[in-house]
């Protein structure tokens, strides 16, 4: 069984929605790299950015700027397509997270279905791993998906926390508790298979602590809420507050 690290829980700040605001008008403001550097200074351990097929927020130029300008690792989120694989192999970011992508969705709605496409995803991630990217797979907290991730040799999984966060936000506390229990159990199960566990999607000040306290979870990736909250308390303030809540949960 893998040792559970006592290191501080890492925070990856997703800056996609800085680009969403910029793209609403075209032009260059607000600049995602500037936000990423501010996030670094406020305590982010890494920056996450999702280059979507339709480039609805982050663009190729943003990835180039982030790769050249960041001092912390970039977690490059991408769909399992040839185009994205080529981009990842050109830049070799520290981490690559494989996510499902549907053009019509507003955000990444569920985890990647790898159990049915094990060989395909296994072949897809092999060159990325060989190039030196730490590959994670974004999946639901589901035993079959976790077993598949382990079989294809992914070193990391990221568990989708969206159902838990939605239930919390909508006051469906019984559902929230069921989802939380599932995330706890599956983090433990993944850890027992030797996988590093990350989590993310939909996390807010209100619901982060029960996830941060799960001992096997090593990293949280948080975006939309932090960028929204920065309207009220600034990006630095939002990140520092999130970091404090995570630290409190962990201490
Ligand atoms: N992790 C993954 C794999 C994601 O796709 C996303 C959303 O892009 C996040 C974390 C962050 O979710 P949110 O923006 O809701 O915090």
PDB file of C-alpha atoms and ligand atoms in Angstrom:
ATOM      1  CA  UNK A   1       0.000   0.000   0.000  1.00  0.00           C
ATOM      2  CA  UNK A   2       1.232   3.449  -0.946  1.00  0.00           C
ATOM      3  CA  UNK A   3       2.299   5.677   1.910  1.00  0.00           C
ATOM      4  CA  UNK A   4       0.015   8.650   2.382  1.00  0.00           C
ATOM      5  CA  UNK A   5       2.154  11.757   2.208  1.00  0.00           C
ATOM      6  CA  UNK A   6       1.926  14.307   4.977  1.00  0.00           C
ATOM      7  CA  UNK A   7       2.951  17.101   2.590  1.00  0.00           C
ATOM      8  CA  UNK A   8       0.641  20.070   2.376  1.00  0.00           C
ATOM      9  CA  UNK A   9      -2.255  19.620   0.010  1.00  0.00           C
ATOM     10  CA  UNK A  10      -1.370  21.335  -3.291  1.00  0.00           C
ATOM     11  CA  UNK A  11      -3.613  23.960  -4.872  1.00  0.00           C
ATOM     12  CA  UNK A  12      -3.780  24.202  -8.652  1.00  0.00           C
ATOM     13  CA  UNK A  13      -5.496  27.402  -9.789  1.00  0.00           C
ATOM     14  CA  UNK A  14      -7.403  27.066 -13.042  1.00  0.00           C
ATOM     15  CA  UNK A  15      -7.280  30.344 -14.992  1.00  0.00           C
ATOM     16  CA  UNK A  16      -9.581  29.365 -17.896  1.00  0.00           C
ATOM     17  CA  UNK A  17     -12.210  31.888 -16.952  1.00  0.00           C
ATOM     18  CA  UNK A  18      -9.853  34.825 -16.994  1.00  0.00           C
ATOM     19  CA  UNK A  19      -9.641  33.994 -20.694  1.00  0.00           C
ATOM     20  CA  UNK A  20     -13.446  33.672 -20.867  1.00  0.00           C
ATOM     21  CA  UNK A  21     -13.797  37.295 -19.715  1.00  0.00           C
ATOM     22  CA  UNK A  22     -11.106  38.443 -22.142  1.00  0.00           C
ATOM     23  CA  UNK A  23     -12.723  36.606 -25.044  1.00  0.00           C
ATOM     24  CA  UNK A  24     -16.119  38.156 -24.330  1.00  0.00           C
ATOM     25  CA  UNK A  25     -14.681  41.347 -25.853  1.00  0.00           C
ATOM     26  CA  UNK A  26     -11.749  40.059 -27.898  1.00  0.00           C
ATOM     27  CA  UNK A  27      -8.498  41.918 -27.291  1.00  0.00           C
ATOM     28  CA  UNK A  28      -5.972  41.174 -24.578  1.00  0.00           C
ATOM     29  CA  UNK A  29      -7.566  42.097 -21.209  1.00  0.00           C
ATOM     30  CA  UNK A  30      -7.632  40.504 -18.715  1.00  0.00           C
ATOM     31  CA  UNK A  31      -4.407  38.615 -19.373  1.00  0.00           C
ATOM     32  CA  UNK A  32      -4.425  34.971 -18.148  1.00  0.00           C
ATOM     33  CA  UNK A  33      -0.640  34.974 -17.640  1.00  0.00           C
ATOM     34  CA  UNK A  34      -0.876  38.023 -15.386  1.00  0.00           C
ATOM     35  CA  UNK A  35      -3.592  36.247 -13.376  1.00  0.00           C
ATOM     36  CA  UNK A  36      -1.440  33.114 -13.210  1.00  0.00           C
ATOM     37  CA  UNK A  37       1.565  35.056 -11.893  1.00  0.00           C
ATOM     38  CA  UNK A  38      -0.649  36.703  -9.293  1.00  0.00           C
ATOM     39  CA  UNK A  39      -2.000  33.269  -8.346  1.00  0.00           C
ATOM     40  CA  UNK A  40       1.574  31.997  -7.923  1.00  0.00           C
ATOM     41  CA  UNK A  41       2.389  34.923  -5.641  1.00  0.00           C
ATOM     42  CA  UNK A  42      -0.787  34.260  -3.628  1.00  0.00           C
ATOM     43  CA  UNK A  43       0.200  30.649  -2.964  1.00  0.00           C
ATOM     44  CA  UNK A  44      -0.886  28.507  -5.911  1.00  0.00           C
ATOM     45  CA  UNK A  45       1.345  25.443  -6.274  1.00  0.00           C
ATOM     46  CA  UNK A  46       0.486  25.082  -9.931  1.00  0.00           C
ATOM     47  CA  UNK A  47      -1.578  26.612 -12.716  1.00  0.00           C
ATOM     48  CA  UNK A  48      -4.181  24.660 -14.648  1.00  0.00           C
ATOM     49  CA  UNK A  49      -5.435  25.573 -18.112  1.00  0.00           C
ATOM     50  CA  UNK A  50      -7.751  23.687 -20.463  1.00  0.00           C
ATOM     51  CA  UNK A  51      -7.124  24.177 -24.174  1.00  0.00           C
ATOM     52  CA  UNK A  52     -10.467  23.195 -25.634  1.00  0.00           C
ATOM     53  CA  UNK A  53     -10.939  22.054 -29.182  1.00  0.00           C
ATOM     54  CA  UNK A  54     -13.116  25.140 -29.856  1.00  0.00           C
ATOM     55  CA  UNK A  55     -10.668  27.501 -28.011  1.00  0.00           C
ATOM     56  CA  UNK A  56     -13.599  29.029 -26.170  1.00  0.00           C
ATOM     57  CA  UNK A  57     -11.363  30.313 -23.375  1.00  0.00           C
ATOM     58  CA  UNK A  58      -7.651  29.414 -23.334  1.00  0.00           C
ATOM     59  CA  UNK A  59      -5.950  29.754 -26.735  1.00  0.00           C
ATOM     60  CA  UNK A  60      -2.748  28.359 -28.199  1.00  0.00           C
ATOM     61  CA  UNK A  61      -1.047  31.704 -27.527  1.00  0.00           C
ATOM     62  CA  UNK A  62      -2.039  31.491 -23.863  1.00  0.00           C
ATOM     63  CA  UNK A  63      -0.418  28.061 -23.577  1.00  0.00           C
ATOM     64  CA  UNK A  64       2.720  29.443 -25.170  1.00  0.00           C
ATOM     65  CA  UNK A  65       2.769  32.420 -22.765  1.00  0.00           C
ATOM     66  CA  UNK A  66       2.116  30.200 -19.731  1.00  0.00           C
ATOM     67  CA  UNK A  67       4.823  27.708 -20.691  1.00  0.00           C
ATOM     68  CA  UNK A  68       7.327  30.529 -21.074  1.00  0.00           C
ATOM     69  CA  UNK A  69       6.236  32.736 -18.207  1.00  0.00           C
ATOM     70  CA  UNK A  70       5.267  30.522 -15.269  1.00  0.00           C
ATOM     71  CA  UNK A  71       7.547  29.653 -12.360  1.00  0.00           C
ATOM     72  CA  UNK A  72       5.267  26.879 -11.060  1.00  0.00           C
ATOM     73  CA  UNK A  73       4.208  23.773 -13.010  1.00  0.00           C
ATOM     74  CA  UNK A  74       1.505  23.968 -15.670  1.00  0.00           C
ATOM     75  CA  UNK A  75      -1.191  21.326 -15.573  1.00  0.00           C
ATOM     76  CA  UNK A  76      -2.361  21.180 -19.193  1.00  0.00           C
ATOM     77  CA  UNK A  77      -5.920  19.872 -19.471  1.00  0.00           C
ATOM     78  CA  UNK A  78      -6.791  18.375 -22.822  1.00  0.00           C
ATOM     79  CA  UNK A  79      -9.074  15.985 -24.634  1.00  0.00           C
ATOM     80  CA  UNK A  80      -7.645  12.730 -25.984  1.00  0.00           C
ATOM     81  CA  UNK A  81      -7.239  13.988 -29.555  1.00  0.00           C
ATOM     82  CA  UNK A  82      -4.312  13.851 -31.946  1.00  0.00           C
ATOM     83  CA  UNK A  83      -4.163  17.654 -32.163  1.00  0.00           C
ATOM     84  CA  UNK A  84      -3.890  18.064 -28.386  1.00  0.00           C
ATOM     85  CA  UNK A  85      -1.361  15.262 -28.113  1.00  0.00           C
ATOM     86  CA  UNK A  86       0.853  17.060 -30.646  1.00  0.00           C
ATOM     87  CA  UNK A  87       0.590  20.331 -28.708  1.00  0.00           C
ATOM     88  CA  UNK A  88       1.423  18.593 -25.427  1.00  0.00           C
ATOM     89  CA  UNK A  89       4.409  16.839 -26.999  1.00  0.00           C
ATOM     90  CA  UNK A  90       5.650  20.163 -28.383  1.00  0.00           C
ATOM     91  CA  UNK A  91       5.604  21.866 -24.963  1.00  0.00           C
ATOM     92  CA  UNK A  92       5.990  18.898 -22.578  1.00  0.00           C
ATOM     93  CA  UNK A  93       4.206  20.569 -19.645  1.00  0.00           C
ATOM     94  CA  UNK A  94       4.900  19.220 -16.200  1.00  0.00           C
ATOM     95  CA  UNK A  95       1.446  17.637 -15.990  1.00  0.00           C
ATOM     96  CA  UNK A  96      -1.208  16.659 -18.496  1.00  0.00           C
ATOM     97  CA  UNK A  97      -4.770  15.901 -17.422  1.00  0.00           C
ATOM     98  CA  UNK A  98      -6.910  13.995 -19.906  1.00  0.00           C
ATOM     99  CA  UNK A  99     -10.516  15.165 -19.765  1.00  0.00           C
ATOM    100  CA  UNK A 100     -13.668  14.324 -21.729  1.00  0.00           C
ATOM    101  CA  UNK A 101     -14.861  17.086 -24.008  1.00  0.00           C
ATOM    102  CA  UNK A 102     -18.160  17.680 -25.711  1.00  0.00           C
ATOM    103  CA  UNK A 103     -18.625  20.745 -27.869  1.00  0.00           C
ATOM    104  CA  UNK A 104     -22.141  21.486 -26.617  1.00  0.00           C
ATOM    105  CA  UNK A 105     -21.334  21.253 -22.893  1.00  0.00           C
ATOM    106  CA  UNK A 106     -20.878  24.391 -20.808  1.00  0.00           C
ATOM    107  CA  UNK A 107     -18.157  22.796 -18.695  1.00  0.00           C
ATOM    108  CA  UNK A 108     -16.547  19.371 -18.238  1.00  0.00           C
ATOM    109  CA  UNK A 109     -19.700  17.585 -17.164  1.00  0.00           C
ATOM    110  CA  UNK A 110     -18.435  14.176 -16.188  1.00  0.00           C
ATOM    111  CA  UNK A 111     -15.330  12.095 -15.943  1.00  0.00           C
ATOM    112  CA  UNK A 112     -13.622  10.319 -18.808  1.00  0.00           C
ATOM    113  CA  UNK A 113     -15.078   6.910 -19.673  1.00  0.00           C
ATOM    114  CA  UNK A 114     -11.876   4.896 -19.722  1.00  0.00           C
ATOM    115  CA  UNK A 115     -13.235   1.548 -18.636  1.00  0.00           C
ATOM    116  CA  UNK A 116     -14.719   1.051 -22.132  1.00  0.00           C
ATOM    117  CA  UNK A 117     -11.752   2.566 -23.977  1.00  0.00           C
ATOM    118  CA  UNK A 118      -8.875   1.273 -21.932  1.00  0.00           C
ATOM    119  CA  UNK A 119      -6.593   0.298 -24.794  1.00  0.00           C
ATOM    120  CA  UNK A 120      -7.245   3.476 -26.734  1.00  0.00           C
ATOM    121  CA  UNK A 121      -6.509   5.756 -23.764  1.00  0.00           C
ATOM    122  CA  UNK A 122      -3.548   3.595 -22.764  1.00  0.00           C
ATOM    123  CA  UNK A 123      -2.013   4.036 -26.239  1.00  0.00           C
ATOM    124  CA  UNK A 124      -2.838   7.733 -26.186  1.00  0.00           C
ATOM    125  CA  UNK A 125      -1.035   8.489 -22.926  1.00  0.00           C
ATOM    126  CA  UNK A 126       2.027   6.319 -23.624  1.00  0.00           C
ATOM    127  CA  UNK A 127       3.964   8.942 -25.668  1.00  0.00           C
ATOM    128  CA  UNK A 128       3.052  11.670 -23.188  1.00  0.00           C
ATOM    129  CA  UNK A 129       4.452   9.615 -20.340  1.00  0.00           C
ATOM    130  CA  UNK A 130       7.565   8.760 -22.343  1.00  0.00           C
ATOM    131  CA  UNK A 131       8.098  12.469 -23.026  1.00  0.00           C
ATOM    132  CA  UNK A 132       8.092  13.103 -19.265  1.00  0.00           C
ATOM    133  CA  UNK A 133       4.607  14.518 -18.616  1.00  0.00           C
ATOM    134  CA  UNK A 134       2.936  13.388 -15.416  1.00  0.00           C
ATOM    135  CA  UNK A 135      -0.355  12.129 -16.816  1.00  0.00           C
ATOM    136  CA  UNK A 136      -3.576  12.251 -14.870  1.00  0.00           C
ATOM    137  CA  UNK A 137      -7.002  11.066 -15.941  1.00  0.00           C
ATOM    138  CA  UNK A 138     -10.126  12.982 -14.909  1.00  0.00           C
ATOM    139  CA  UNK A 139     -12.694  10.384 -13.876  1.00  0.00           C
ATOM    140  CA  UNK A 140     -15.778   9.853 -11.753  1.00  0.00           C
ATOM    141  CA  UNK A 141     -15.243   8.321  -8.325  1.00  0.00           C
ATOM    142  CA  UNK A 142     -16.059   4.888  -9.709  1.00  0.00           C
ATOM    143  CA  UNK A 143     -14.190   1.678  -8.996  1.00  0.00           C
ATOM    144  CA  UNK A 144     -14.234   0.465 -12.628  1.00  0.00           C
ATOM    145  CA  UNK A 145     -12.743   3.687 -13.926  1.00  0.00           C
ATOM    146  CA  UNK A 146     -10.075   3.708 -11.228  1.00  0.00           C
ATOM    147  CA  UNK A 147      -9.096   0.103 -11.961  1.00  0.00           C
ATOM    148  CA  UNK A 148      -8.790   0.986 -15.659  1.00  0.00           C
ATOM    149  CA  UNK A 149      -6.617   4.020 -14.878  1.00  0.00           C
ATOM    150  CA  UNK A 150      -4.293   1.807 -12.848  1.00  0.00           C
ATOM    151  CA  UNK A 151      -4.170  -0.855 -15.596  1.00  0.00           C
ATOM    152  CA  UNK A 152      -3.155   1.641 -18.295  1.00  0.00           C
ATOM    153  CA  UNK A 153      -0.348   2.917 -16.092  1.00  0.00           C
ATOM    154  CA  UNK A 154      -1.631   6.415 -15.367  1.00  0.00           C
ATOM    155  CA  UNK A 155       0.283   7.635 -12.304  1.00  0.00           C
ATOM    156  CA  UNK A 156      -2.445  10.084 -11.248  1.00  0.00           C
ATOM    157  CA  UNK A 157      -6.233  10.318 -11.290  1.00  0.00           C
ATOM    158  CA  UNK A 158      -8.317  13.407 -10.677  1.00  0.00           C
ATOM    159  CA  UNK A 159     -11.726  12.674  -9.169  1.00  0.00           C
ATOM    160  CA  UNK A 160     -14.673  14.755 -10.402  1.00  0.00           C
ATOM    161  CA  UNK A 161     -16.222  16.537  -7.411  1.00  0.00           C
ATOM    162  CA  UNK A 162     -19.038  18.183  -9.397  1.00  0.00           C
ATOM    163  CA  UNK A 163     -21.914  16.002  -8.130  1.00  0.00           C
ATOM    164  CA  UNK A 164     -20.830  16.553  -4.522  1.00  0.00           C
ATOM    165  CA  UNK A 165     -20.528  20.347  -5.011  1.00  0.00           C
ATOM    166  CA  UNK A 166     -23.869  20.643  -6.833  1.00  0.00           C
ATOM    167  CA  UNK A 167     -25.692  18.683  -4.117  1.00  0.00           C
ATOM    168  CA  UNK A 168     -24.120  20.931  -1.477  1.00  0.00           C
ATOM    169  CA  UNK A 169     -25.024  24.142  -3.331  1.00  0.00           C
ATOM    170  CA  UNK A 170     -28.608  22.976  -3.863  1.00  0.00           C
ATOM    171  CA  UNK A 171     -29.085  21.950  -0.228  1.00  0.00           C
ATOM    172  CA  UNK A 172     -29.508  18.245  -1.089  1.00  0.00           C
ATOM    173  CA  UNK A 173     -27.502  17.205   1.943  1.00  0.00           C
ATOM    174  CA  UNK A 174     -28.322  13.503   1.833  1.00  0.00           C
ATOM    175  CA  UNK A 175     -27.035  13.337  -1.753  1.00  0.00           C
ATOM    176  CA  UNK A 176     -24.025  15.432  -0.799  1.00  0.00           C
ATOM    177  CA  UNK A 177     -23.142  12.973   1.970  1.00  0.00           C
ATOM    178  CA  UNK A 178     -23.500  10.003  -0.395  1.00  0.00           C
ATOM    179  CA  UNK A 179     -21.194  11.711  -2.914  1.00  0.00           C
ATOM    180  CA  UNK A 180     -18.699  12.612  -0.208  1.00  0.00           C
ATOM    181  CA  UNK A 181     -18.600   9.034   1.065  1.00  0.00           C
ATOM    182  CA  UNK A 182     -18.036   7.828  -2.500  1.00  0.00           C
ATOM    183  CA  UNK A 183     -15.141  10.272  -2.950  1.00  0.00           C
ATOM    184  CA  UNK A 184     -13.601   9.198   0.374  1.00  0.00           C
ATOM    185  CA  UNK A 185     -13.893   5.476  -0.389  1.00  0.00           C
ATOM    186  CA  UNK A 186     -12.624   5.801  -3.949  1.00  0.00           C
ATOM    187  CA  UNK A 187      -9.670   7.993  -2.907  1.00  0.00           C
ATOM    188  CA  UNK A 188      -8.668   5.259  -0.515  1.00  0.00           C
ATOM    189  CA  UNK A 189      -9.183   2.574  -3.152  1.00  0.00           C
ATOM    190  CA  UNK A 190      -7.127   4.465  -5.763  1.00  0.00           C
ATOM    191  CA  UNK A 191      -4.354   5.025  -3.253  1.00  0.00           C
ATOM    192  CA  UNK A 192      -4.309   1.291  -2.478  1.00  0.00           C
ATOM    193  CA  UNK A 193      -3.636   0.662  -6.196  1.00  0.00           C
ATOM    194  CA  UNK A 194      -0.680   3.067  -6.105  1.00  0.00           C
ATOM    195  CA  UNK A 195      -2.403   5.989  -7.830  1.00  0.00           C
ATOM    196  CA  UNK A 196      -1.868   9.591  -6.745  1.00  0.00           C
ATOM    197  CA  UNK A 197      -5.253  11.208  -6.162  1.00  0.00           C
ATOM    198  CA  UNK A 198      -6.274  14.734  -7.155  1.00  0.00           C
ATOM    199  CA  UNK A 199      -9.780  16.217  -7.045  1.00  0.00           C
ATOM    200  CA  UNK A 200     -11.639  19.112  -8.535  1.00  0.00           C
ATOM    201  CA  UNK A 201     -14.612  20.721 -10.264  1.00  0.00           C
ATOM    202  CA  UNK A 202     -17.098  23.066  -8.663  1.00  0.00           C
ATOM    203  CA  UNK A 203     -15.211  23.530  -5.381  1.00  0.00           C
ATOM    204  CA  UNK A 204     -16.057  26.661  -3.349  1.00  0.00           C
ATOM    205  CA  UNK A 205     -15.254  28.061   0.098  1.00  0.00           C
ATOM    206  CA  UNK A 206     -18.414  26.301   1.347  1.00  0.00           C
ATOM    207  CA  UNK A 207     -17.608  22.797   0.213  1.00  0.00           C
ATOM    208  CA  UNK A 208     -13.816  22.547  -0.026  1.00  0.00           C
ATOM    209  CA  UNK A 209     -12.999  21.404   3.509  1.00  0.00           C
ATOM    210  CA  UNK A 210     -14.553  17.909   3.494  1.00  0.00           C
ATOM    211  CA  UNK A 211     -12.619  17.197   0.274  1.00  0.00           C
ATOM    212  CA  UNK A 212      -9.384  18.768   1.537  1.00  0.00           C
ATOM    213  CA  UNK A 213      -9.517  16.582   4.628  1.00  0.00           C
ATOM    214  CA  UNK A 214      -9.488  13.312   2.628  1.00  0.00           C
ATOM    215  CA  UNK A 215      -5.953  12.135   3.458  1.00  0.00           C
ATOM    216  CA  UNK A 216      -5.215  10.494   0.091  1.00  0.00           C
ATOM    217  CA  UNK A 217      -6.016  13.642  -1.905  1.00  0.00           C
ATOM    218  CA  UNK A 218      -2.781  15.400  -2.846  1.00  0.00           C
ATOM    219  CA  UNK A 219      -4.001  18.237  -5.065  1.00  0.00           C
ATOM    220  CA  UNK A 220      -7.152  20.264  -5.669  1.00  0.00           C
ATOM    221  CA  UNK A 221      -7.733  22.071  -8.958  1.00  0.00           C
ATOM    222  CA  UNK A 222     -10.060  25.036  -8.563  1.00  0.00           C
ATOM    223  CA  UNK A 223     -11.028  27.665 -11.110  1.00  0.00           C
ATOM    224  CA  UNK A 224     -14.474  29.074 -11.765  1.00  0.00           C
ATOM    225  CA  UNK A 225     -15.338  29.947  -8.175  1.00  0.00           C
ATOM    226  CA  UNK A 226     -11.970  31.638  -7.530  1.00  0.00           C
ATOM    227  CA  UNK A 227     -12.188  33.788 -10.644  1.00  0.00           C
ATOM    228  CA  UNK A 228     -15.797  34.736  -9.783  1.00  0.00           C
ATOM    229  CA  UNK A 229     -14.939  35.486  -6.169  1.00  0.00           C
ATOM    230  CA  UNK A 230     -12.095  37.713  -7.269  1.00  0.00           C
ATOM    231  CA  UNK A 231     -14.745  40.229  -8.415  1.00  0.00           C
ATOM    232  CA  UNK A 232     -15.587  40.724  -4.751  1.00  0.00           C
ATOM    233  CA  UNK A 233     -12.371  40.179  -2.810  1.00  0.00           C
ATOM    234  CA  UNK A 234      -9.670  40.179  -5.484  1.00  0.00           C
ATOM    235  CA  UNK A 235      -7.849  37.172  -6.913  1.00  0.00           C
ATOM    236  CA  UNK A 236      -5.131  37.272  -4.289  1.00  0.00           C
ATOM    237  CA  UNK A 237      -7.691  37.412  -1.472  1.00  0.00           C
ATOM    238  CA  UNK A 238      -9.746  34.569  -2.965  1.00  0.00           C
ATOM    239  CA  UNK A 239      -6.730  32.300  -3.385  1.00  0.00           C
ATOM    240  CA  UNK A 240      -5.376  33.066   0.081  1.00  0.00           C
ATOM    241  CA  UNK A 241      -8.753  32.330   1.651  1.00  0.00           C
ATOM    242  CA  UNK A 242      -9.044  29.028  -0.255  1.00  0.00           C
ATOM    243  CA  UNK A 243      -5.484  28.098   0.731  1.00  0.00           C
ATOM    244  CA  UNK A 244      -6.267  28.830   4.407  1.00  0.00           C
ATOM    245  CA  UNK A 245      -9.395  26.672   4.331  1.00  0.00           C
ATOM    246  CA  UNK A 246      -7.393  23.826   2.795  1.00  0.00           C
ATOM    247  CA  UNK A 247      -4.647  24.213   5.398  1.00  0.00           C
ATOM    248  CA  UNK A 248      -7.176  24.303   8.241  1.00  0.00           C
ATOM    249  CA  UNK A 249      -8.819  21.134   6.933  1.00  0.00           C
ATOM    250  CA  UNK A 250      -5.476  19.396   6.712  1.00  0.00           C
ATOM    251  CA  UNK A 251      -4.000  20.490  10.044  1.00  0.00           C
TER     252      UNK A 251
HETATM  253  N1  LIG B   1     -10.322  19.808 -12.807  1.00  0.00           N
HETATM  254  C1  LIG B   1     -10.660  19.523 -14.072  1.00  0.00           C
HETATM  255  C2  LIG B   1     -10.117  18.277 -14.679  1.00  0.00           C
HETATM  256  C3  LIG B   1     -11.471  20.394 -14.824  1.00  0.00           C
HETATM  257  O1  LIG B   1     -11.798  20.083 -16.090  1.00  0.00           O
HETATM  258  C4  LIG B   1     -11.917  21.577 -14.236  1.00  0.00           C
HETATM  259  C5  LIG B   1     -12.751  22.536 -15.017  1.00  0.00           C
HETATM  260  O2  LIG B   1     -12.088  22.963 -16.151  1.00  0.00           O
HETATM  261  C6  LIG B   1     -11.517  21.854 -12.914  1.00  0.00           C
HETATM  262  C7  LIG B   1     -10.748  20.936 -12.210  1.00  0.00           C
HETATM  263  C8  LIG B   1     -11.903  23.120 -12.231  1.00  0.00           C
HETATM  264  O3  LIG B   1     -13.280  23.212 -12.058  1.00  0.00           O
HETATM  265  P1  LIG B   1     -13.900  24.574 -11.587  1.00  0.00           P
HETATM  266  O4  LIG B   1     -13.587  25.593 -12.627  1.00  0.00           O
HETATM  267  O5  LIG B   1     -15.352  24.266 -11.465  1.00  0.00           O
HETATM  268  O6  LIG B   1     -13.266  24.910 -10.256  1.00  0.00           O
END
